[in-house]
Amino acid sequence: MSYSVAMLSVHTSPLDAPGRTKDAGGMNVYIRALAHALSQRGIQVDIFTRKTDPSTPQVVHLDSQVRVIHIPAGPQAPTHKNELYQYLPTFVRNIDEFRTEEQGEYDLVHSHYWLSGVAGLALSELWQVPHVTMFHTLARLKQMAHPDEPEPPLRLEMEQQLIQQVDRIIAATGDERSQILRFCGAASRSVRVIPCGVDIELFQPYDRRQTRAQLGFSDQQPLLLFAGRLDPFKGPDVLLRAAAMMQEEAQIVIVGGRSEQDEDVRKLRELAAQLGIAERTHFLEAQPQGRMPLFYSAADVTVVPSYHESFGFAAVESLACGTPVVATRAGGLMTVVRHDETGFLVPRAPGFFAERLDALLREPALRERMTQATRDSVLRFSWDSVAEQVQHLYEALLDEASCLIAQ
């Protein structure tokens, strides 16, 4: 069955490096990897994203069947995602003009994040095609996890509309599905659980001593890794506070952000200095995906202290590289990390992280037992498996649409 999918990612491009900005993270990896895996199954995918740089080509080919298409909508410059709603009608209109100029048709819309979902509703109605969405993070669930950080009322309202109007919602875990049903009022048949994925061939274990030497880290001290966006919601400060409380004096490696001038990096450096751990804390800007297996392999433990994760890409990638994870007991992390088997799940407080990290670093037998279990635990998250499940969802929706037309 050959068909074309219009995939929408308004506020961040799959070409952006994860961790480099506050909007570039696991979702970027997901969209790019899923599109490629779908293309291997004969599906044509066009990914539409907002143009943020006048010098960016309109069309970038990722492979023979996947294109990233940059659509003018608002300033051609980085713009905070909370300011983008007003440009969605322009985004929708310009996508349809692109389609008309190419004399093409799309059989299905697949949107990512609420802004793309709003655009997707308009396009699915305009083209009379099914609409699948994945929120990646839902404002209501995020607010429940972190009540001190209120979410914009517009986002809460639009997400609720999307939940009622889209044809299908993809949830990354059973826990996320349950929360969408319970707290957001979604219909049971509209929410399908399909996990996110990991590139099993790219993320694999390497020799710890050799990778540390290659990256320039000491082999005389244990090493704790944080990888991802330097957003307070992700909790890099929690790792720093935990490290200062630990009995083991570990190296701390934080991979994310842009450069020395990054405001988030500056604040974290100041915190490390205040805590007296600056000399053993290393800050590196966001790295290409191809280098991340080296960092995961160099670490004794990867730390994921987020308030909430719909899935937890850093955790899955670390486990695929044979490195145990200590993570917050929240969201998708409870599905990815098997407590006391491949790592530990703890309440989101520095003291709990410090206790479990000390235990892992002080007990080689425990760490070795967990290391042996890590990779096998995530093999089910291969991108081919994920793409197969998404393809089945697409085809079920297309069959439903065909039946409605026939009636």
Coordinates of C-alpha atoms in Angstrom, one line a residue:
M1 CA 0.0 0.0 0.0
S2 CA 1.7 3.2 -1.2
Y3 CA 0.7 6.6 0.3
S4 CA 2.1 9.9 1.4
V5 CA 2.1 11.5 4.9
A6 CA 2.3 15.1 5.8
M7 CA 4.2 15.2 9.1
L8 CA 4.1 18.5 11.0
S9 CA 6.6 19.9 13.4
V10 CA 5.9 23.7 13.6
H11 CA 8.2 24.8 16.4
T12 CA 11.3 22.7 15.9
S13 CA 13.0 21.1 13.0
P14 CA 14.2 17.5 12.9
L15 CA 17.4 18.9 11.5
D16 CA 18.2 20.7 14.8
A17 CA 20.7 19.0 17.1
P18 CA 19.1 17.6 20.2
G19 CA 20.0 19.6 23.4
R20 CA 21.3 22.6 21.5
T21 CA 18.2 24.7 22.2
K22 CA 15.3 24.5 24.6
D23 CA 13.1 23.2 21.8
A24 CA 15.5 20.6 20.3
G25 CA 15.3 17.3 22.1
G26 CA 13.9 13.8 21.9
M27 CA 11.0 14.9 19.6
N28 CA 13.5 16.0 16.9
V29 CA 15.1 12.5 17.1
Y30 CA 11.8 10.8 17.1
I31 CA 10.4 12.6 14.0
R32 CA 13.6 12.1 11.9
A33 CA 14.1 8.5 12.9
L34 CA 10.4 7.5 12.5
A35 CA 10.2 9.2 9.0
H36 CA 13.3 7.3 7.9
A37 CA 12.0 4.0 9.2
L38 CA 8.6 4.6 7.5
S39 CA 10.4 5.4 4.2
Q40 CA 12.1 2.0 4.4
R41 CA 8.6 0.5 4.4
G42 CA 7.6 2.4 1.2
I43 CA 5.9 5.4 2.7
Q44 CA 6.6 8.9 1.4
V45 CA 7.0 11.4 4.2
D46 CA 7.2 15.2 3.9
I47 CA 8.0 16.9 7.2
F48 CA 6.8 20.5 7.3
T49 CA 8.5 22.9 9.8
R50 CA 8.6 26.6 10.2
K51 CA 11.4 28.4 8.4
T52 CA 13.6 30.2 11.0
D53 CA 16.6 31.2 8.7
P54 CA 16.3 32.9 5.3
S55 CA 19.4 31.0 4.1
T56 CA 17.8 27.6 4.8
P57 CA 16.8 25.8 1.6
Q58 CA 13.1 25.3 1.2
V59 CA 13.5 21.5 0.7
V60 CA 16.1 19.2 2.3
H61 CA 16.1 15.6 1.4
L62 CA 16.8 13.2 4.2
D63 CA 16.6 10.1 1.9
S64 CA 14.8 9.3 -1.3
Q65 CA 11.4 9.3 0.3
V66 CA 11.7 11.8 3.2
R67 CA 11.9 15.6 2.8
V68 CA 12.1 18.4 5.3
I69 CA 10.2 21.4 3.9
H70 CA 10.7 24.8 5.5
I71 CA 7.5 26.9 5.4
P72 CA 7.5 30.7 5.9
A73 CA 5.2 31.7 8.8
G74 CA 6.1 34.7 10.9
P75 CA 9.7 36.0 11.4
Q76 CA 12.4 33.9 9.7
A77 CA 14.3 33.8 12.9
P78 CA 14.2 31.8 16.1
T79 CA 10.9 32.7 17.9
H80 CA 9.7 31.4 21.3
K81 CA 7.1 28.7 20.8
N82 CA 4.6 30.5 22.9
E83 CA 4.5 33.2 20.2
L84 CA 3.9 30.9 17.3
Y85 CA 0.1 30.3 17.6
Q86 CA -0.7 33.5 15.7
Y87 CA 1.3 32.3 12.7
L88 CA -0.5 28.9 12.3
P89 CA -3.0 30.1 9.7
T90 CA -0.1 31.3 7.6
F91 CA 1.7 28.0 8.1
V92 CA -1.4 26.1 7.0
R93 CA -2.0 28.3 4.0
N94 CA 1.6 28.0 2.8
I95 CA 1.7 24.3 3.2
D96 CA -1.4 24.0 1.0
E97 CA 0.1 26.3 -1.6
F98 CA 3.3 24.2 -1.6
R99 CA 1.1 21.1 -2.2
T100 CA -0.8 22.8 -5.0
E101 CA 2.3 24.0 -6.7
E102 CA 3.7 20.4 -6.6
Q103 CA 0.4 19.0 -7.7
G104 CA 0.7 16.5 -4.9
E105 CA -1.7 14.9 -2.5
Y106 CA -1.4 13.7 1.0
D107 CA -3.3 10.7 2.4
L108 CA -2.8 11.4 6.1
V109 CA -1.6 14.1 8.5
H110 CA 0.7 13.2 11.4
S111 CA 1.3 16.1 13.8
H112 CA 3.8 16.5 16.7
Y113 CA 3.2 18.8 19.7
W114 CA 0.1 20.9 20.2
L115 CA 1.0 23.7 17.8
S116 CA 1.4 21.2 15.0
G117 CA -1.8 19.6 16.1
V118 CA -3.8 22.8 15.6
A119 CA -2.3 23.2 12.2
G120 CA -3.0 19.5 11.5
L121 CA -6.7 19.9 12.4
A122 CA -7.0 22.6 9.7
L123 CA -5.1 20.6 7.1
S124 CA -7.0 17.4 7.7
E125 CA -10.3 19.2 7.3
L126 CA -9.1 21.0 4.2
W127 CA -7.8 17.9 2.5
Q128 CA -10.4 15.5 4.0
V129 CA -7.8 13.1 5.3
P130 CA -7.3 11.4 8.7
H131 CA -5.2 13.1 11.4
V132 CA -2.9 11.3 13.9
T133 CA -1.2 13.4 16.6
M134 CA 1.4 12.8 19.2
F135 CA 1.7 15.4 22.0
H136 CA 5.1 14.4 23.3
T137 CA 4.3 16.4 26.4
L138 CA 0.8 17.5 27.5
A139 CA 0.4 20.7 29.4
R140 CA -2.0 19.3 31.9
L141 CA 0.2 16.3 32.8
K142 CA 3.3 18.6 32.8
Q143 CA 1.5 21.0 35.2
M144 CA 0.5 18.1 37.5
A145 CA 4.2 17.0 37.7
H146 CA 5.4 20.6 38.3
P147 CA 2.6 22.7 39.8
D148 CA 4.9 25.7 40.4
E149 CA 5.2 26.2 36.6
P150 CA 1.8 27.0 35.2
E151 CA 1.2 26.3 31.5
P152 CA -0.3 28.8 29.1
P153 CA -4.2 28.7 29.2
L154 CA -4.2 28.7 25.3
R155 CA -2.2 25.5 25.2
L156 CA -4.4 23.8 27.8
E157 CA -7.5 24.8 25.8
M158 CA -6.1 23.7 22.4
E159 CA -4.8 20.4 23.6
Q160 CA -8.2 19.6 25.0
Q161 CA -9.8 20.4 21.6
L162 CA -7.3 18.2 19.9
I163 CA -8.0 15.3 22.2
Q164 CA -11.7 15.5 21.3
Q165 CA -11.2 16.1 17.5
V166 CA -8.2 14.1 16.1
D167 CA -8.7 10.7 14.7
R168 CA -6.0 9.0 16.8
I169 CA -3.6 10.0 19.5
I170 CA -0.3 8.1 19.9
A171 CA 0.9 7.7 23.5
A172 CA 4.4 6.5 24.2
T173 CA 3.6 4.3 27.2
G174 CA 0.6 2.7 28.8
D175 CA 1.0 5.1 31.7
E176 CA 0.7 8.1 29.4
R177 CA -2.4 6.6 27.8
S178 CA -4.0 6.1 31.2
Q179 CA -3.3 9.6 32.1
I180 CA -4.7 11.0 28.9
L181 CA -7.9 9.0 29.4
R182 CA -8.2 9.8 33.1
F183 CA -7.3 13.5 33.2
C184 CA -8.0 14.7 29.7
G185 CA -11.2 12.8 28.9
A186 CA -10.1 11.1 25.7
A187 CA -12.2 8.3 24.3
S188 CA -10.6 4.9 24.8
R189 CA -10.5 3.9 21.2
S190 CA -8.8 7.1 20.1
V191 CA -5.5 6.6 22.1
R192 CA -3.0 4.0 20.9
V193 CA 0.2 3.0 22.7
I194 CA 3.2 3.0 20.4
P195 CA 6.6 3.4 22.1
C196 CA 9.3 5.7 20.9
G197 CA 12.4 4.1 19.5
V198 CA 16.2 3.9 19.7
D199 CA 18.7 3.3 17.0
I200 CA 20.0 -0.1 18.2
E201 CA 22.9 -0.1 15.7
L202 CA 24.1 3.3 16.6
F203 CA 23.6 3.1 20.4
Q204 CA 25.7 0.1 21.5
P205 CA 28.3 -0.4 24.2
Y206 CA 31.9 0.6 23.8
D207 CA 34.9 -0.1 26.1
R208 CA 34.6 2.4 29.0
R209 CA 38.3 3.0 29.5
Q210 CA 38.9 3.6 25.8
T211 CA 35.9 6.0 25.4
R212 CA 37.1 8.0 28.5
A213 CA 40.5 8.3 27.0
Q214 CA 39.1 9.3 23.7
L215 CA 36.8 12.0 25.3
G216 CA 39.5 13.2 27.7
F217 CA 37.9 12.1 31.0
S218 CA 39.8 10.6 33.9
D219 CA 39.6 6.9 34.5
Q220 CA 40.5 7.3 38.1
Q221 CA 37.1 8.7 39.2
P222 CA 33.6 7.4 38.5
L223 CA 31.6 9.4 36.0
L224 CA 28.0 10.6 36.1
L225 CA 26.3 11.8 32.8
F226 CA 23.4 14.1 32.1
A227 CA 22.5 14.5 28.4
G228 CA 19.7 16.7 27.1
R229 CA 18.2 20.1 27.0
L230 CA 19.3 22.3 29.9
D231 CA 15.8 23.1 30.8
P232 CA 15.0 23.3 34.6
F233 CA 12.2 20.8 33.9
K234 CA 14.9 18.3 32.9
G235 CA 16.7 18.8 36.2
P236 CA 20.4 19.2 35.5
D237 CA 20.5 21.2 38.8
V238 CA 19.2 18.2 40.6
L239 CA 22.2 16.2 39.5
L240 CA 24.6 18.9 40.7
R241 CA 23.0 19.1 44.1
A242 CA 23.0 15.3 44.4
A243 CA 26.6 15.1 43.4
A244 CA 27.5 17.6 46.2
M245 CA 25.7 15.4 48.7
M246 CA 27.3 12.1 47.6
Q247 CA 30.1 10.4 49.5
E248 CA 31.7 9.3 46.3
E249 CA 33.5 12.2 44.5
A250 CA 32.4 11.5 40.9
Q251 CA 33.1 13.4 37.7
I252 CA 29.9 15.1 36.4
V253 CA 29.5 15.5 32.7
I254 CA 26.6 17.6 31.4
V255 CA 26.1 17.5 27.6
G256 CA 23.7 20.1 26.3
G257 CA 23.2 23.7 25.5
R258 CA 25.1 25.8 23.0
S259 CA 28.3 27.3 24.3
E260 CA 30.1 29.2 27.1
Q261 CA 27.7 32.1 26.4
D262 CA 24.6 30.0 27.0
E263 CA 22.6 31.5 29.9
D264 CA 21.6 28.1 31.2
V265 CA 25.2 26.9 31.1
R266 CA 26.2 30.0 33.0
K267 CA 23.7 29.4 35.8
L268 CA 24.7 25.8 36.1
R269 CA 28.4 26.7 36.3
E270 CA 27.6 29.2 39.1
L271 CA 25.6 26.5 41.0
A272 CA 28.5 24.0 40.6
A273 CA 30.9 26.6 42.0
Q274 CA 28.5 27.4 45.0
L275 CA 28.3 23.7 45.7
G276 CA 32.1 23.2 45.6
I277 CA 32.1 20.7 42.8
A278 CA 33.1 23.0 39.9
E279 CA 36.5 21.3 39.4
R280 CA 35.0 18.0 38.7
T281 CA 32.0 19.2 36.6
H282 CA 32.4 19.3 32.8
F283 CA 30.1 21.2 30.5
L284 CA 30.0 20.2 26.8
E285 CA 27.6 21.7 24.3
A286 CA 25.1 19.5 22.5
Q287 CA 26.8 16.7 20.6
P288 CA 25.8 15.1 17.3
Q289 CA 23.9 11.9 17.7
G290 CA 26.7 9.9 16.3
R291 CA 29.0 10.8 19.2
M292 CA 26.5 10.2 22.0
P293 CA 27.2 6.5 22.3
L294 CA 30.8 7.4 23.4
F295 CA 29.5 9.5 26.2
Y296 CA 27.0 6.9 27.4
S297 CA 29.6 4.2 27.3
A298 CA 32.1 6.4 29.2
A299 CA 29.7 6.9 32.1
D300 CA 29.2 4.6 35.0
V301 CA 25.6 5.9 35.4
T302 CA 23.3 8.2 33.3
V303 CA 21.1 10.4 35.5
V304 CA 17.7 11.5 34.3
P305 CA 16.2 13.8 37.0
S306 CA 13.3 15.3 34.9
Y307 CA 10.0 16.3 36.5
H308 CA 8.3 14.2 33.9
E309 CA 9.1 12.4 30.6
S310 CA 6.6 11.0 28.2
F311 CA 9.2 8.4 27.2
G312 CA 12.8 9.2 28.1
F313 CA 15.1 9.1 25.1
A314 CA 18.3 9.6 27.2
A315 CA 17.4 6.7 29.4
V316 CA 16.8 4.3 26.5
E317 CA 19.9 5.4 24.6
S318 CA 22.0 4.9 27.8
L319 CA 20.6 1.4 28.4
A320 CA 21.2 0.5 24.8
C321 CA 24.9 1.4 25.4
G322 CA 25.0 -0.8 28.5
T323 CA 25.0 2.0 31.1
P324 CA 22.5 1.8 34.0
V325 CA 20.2 4.8 34.7
V326 CA 19.0 6.5 37.8
A327 CA 15.9 8.4 37.0
T328 CA 12.9 10.2 38.5
R329 CA 10.0 7.8 39.2
A330 CA 7.7 9.6 36.8
G331 CA 6.0 9.2 33.4
G332 CA 7.6 7.0 30.7
L333 CA 10.8 6.6 32.7
M334 CA 8.8 4.0 34.8
T335 CA 8.4 2.0 31.6
V336 CA 11.9 2.3 30.3
V337 CA 13.9 1.8 33.5
R338 CA 13.3 -1.4 35.4
H339 CA 13.8 -0.6 39.1
D340 CA 16.6 -2.6 40.7
E341 CA 17.3 -4.4 37.4
T342 CA 18.6 -1.8 34.9
G343 CA 18.8 1.1 37.3
F344 CA 16.8 2.9 40.0
L345 CA 13.7 5.0 40.0
V346 CA 13.6 7.6 42.8
P347 CA 11.5 10.6 44.0
R348 CA 12.7 13.8 42.4
A349 CA 14.9 15.1 45.2
P350 CA 18.7 15.4 45.3
G351 CA 19.0 13.3 48.5
F352 CA 17.3 10.3 46.9
F353 CA 19.5 10.5 43.8
A354 CA 22.6 10.9 45.9
E355 CA 21.8 7.7 47.9
R356 CA 21.2 5.5 44.9
L357 CA 24.2 6.9 42.9
D358 CA 26.5 6.2 45.9
A359 CA 25.1 2.6 46.1
L360 CA 25.7 2.0 42.4
L361 CA 29.3 3.4 42.5
R362 CA 30.2 1.6 45.7
E363 CA 28.9 -1.8 44.7
P364 CA 30.7 -3.1 41.6
A365 CA 28.7 -6.3 41.7
L366 CA 25.4 -4.5 41.7
R367 CA 26.5 -2.2 38.8
E368 CA 27.7 -5.2 36.8
R369 CA 24.5 -7.1 37.4
M370 CA 22.5 -4.0 36.0
T371 CA 24.9 -3.5 33.2
Q372 CA 24.4 -7.1 32.0
A373 CA 20.6 -6.5 31.8
T374 CA 20.5 -3.1 30.2
R375 CA 20.8 -3.6 26.5
D376 CA 18.4 -6.6 26.2
S377 CA 15.8 -4.6 28.1
V378 CA 15.4 -2.0 25.3
L379 CA 15.8 -4.1 22.1
R380 CA 12.0 -4.0 21.8
F381 CA 12.3 -0.3 21.0
S382 CA 14.0 -0.7 17.6
W383 CA 12.8 1.9 15.1
D384 CA 11.7 -0.8 12.6
S385 CA 9.4 -2.2 15.3
V386 CA 8.0 1.3 16.0
A387 CA 7.5 2.1 12.4
E388 CA 5.7 -1.2 11.8
Q389 CA 3.2 -0.3 14.6
V390 CA 2.8 3.3 13.2
Q391 CA 2.2 1.9 9.7
H392 CA -0.5 -0.4 11.0
L393 CA -2.2 2.6 12.6
Y394 CA -2.0 4.6 9.4
E395 CA -3.5 1.8 7.3
A396 CA -6.3 1.2 9.8
L397 CA -7.3 4.9 9.6
L398 CA -7.0 4.9 5.8
D399 CA -9.3 1.8 5.7
E400 CA -11.8 3.5 7.9
A401 CA -11.7 6.6 5.7
S402 CA -12.2 4.5 2.6
C403 CA -15.3 2.8 4.2
L404 CA -16.8 6.2 5.0
I405 CA -16.3 7.4 1.4
A406 CA -17.8 4.2 0.1
Q407 CA -20.9 4.7 2.2

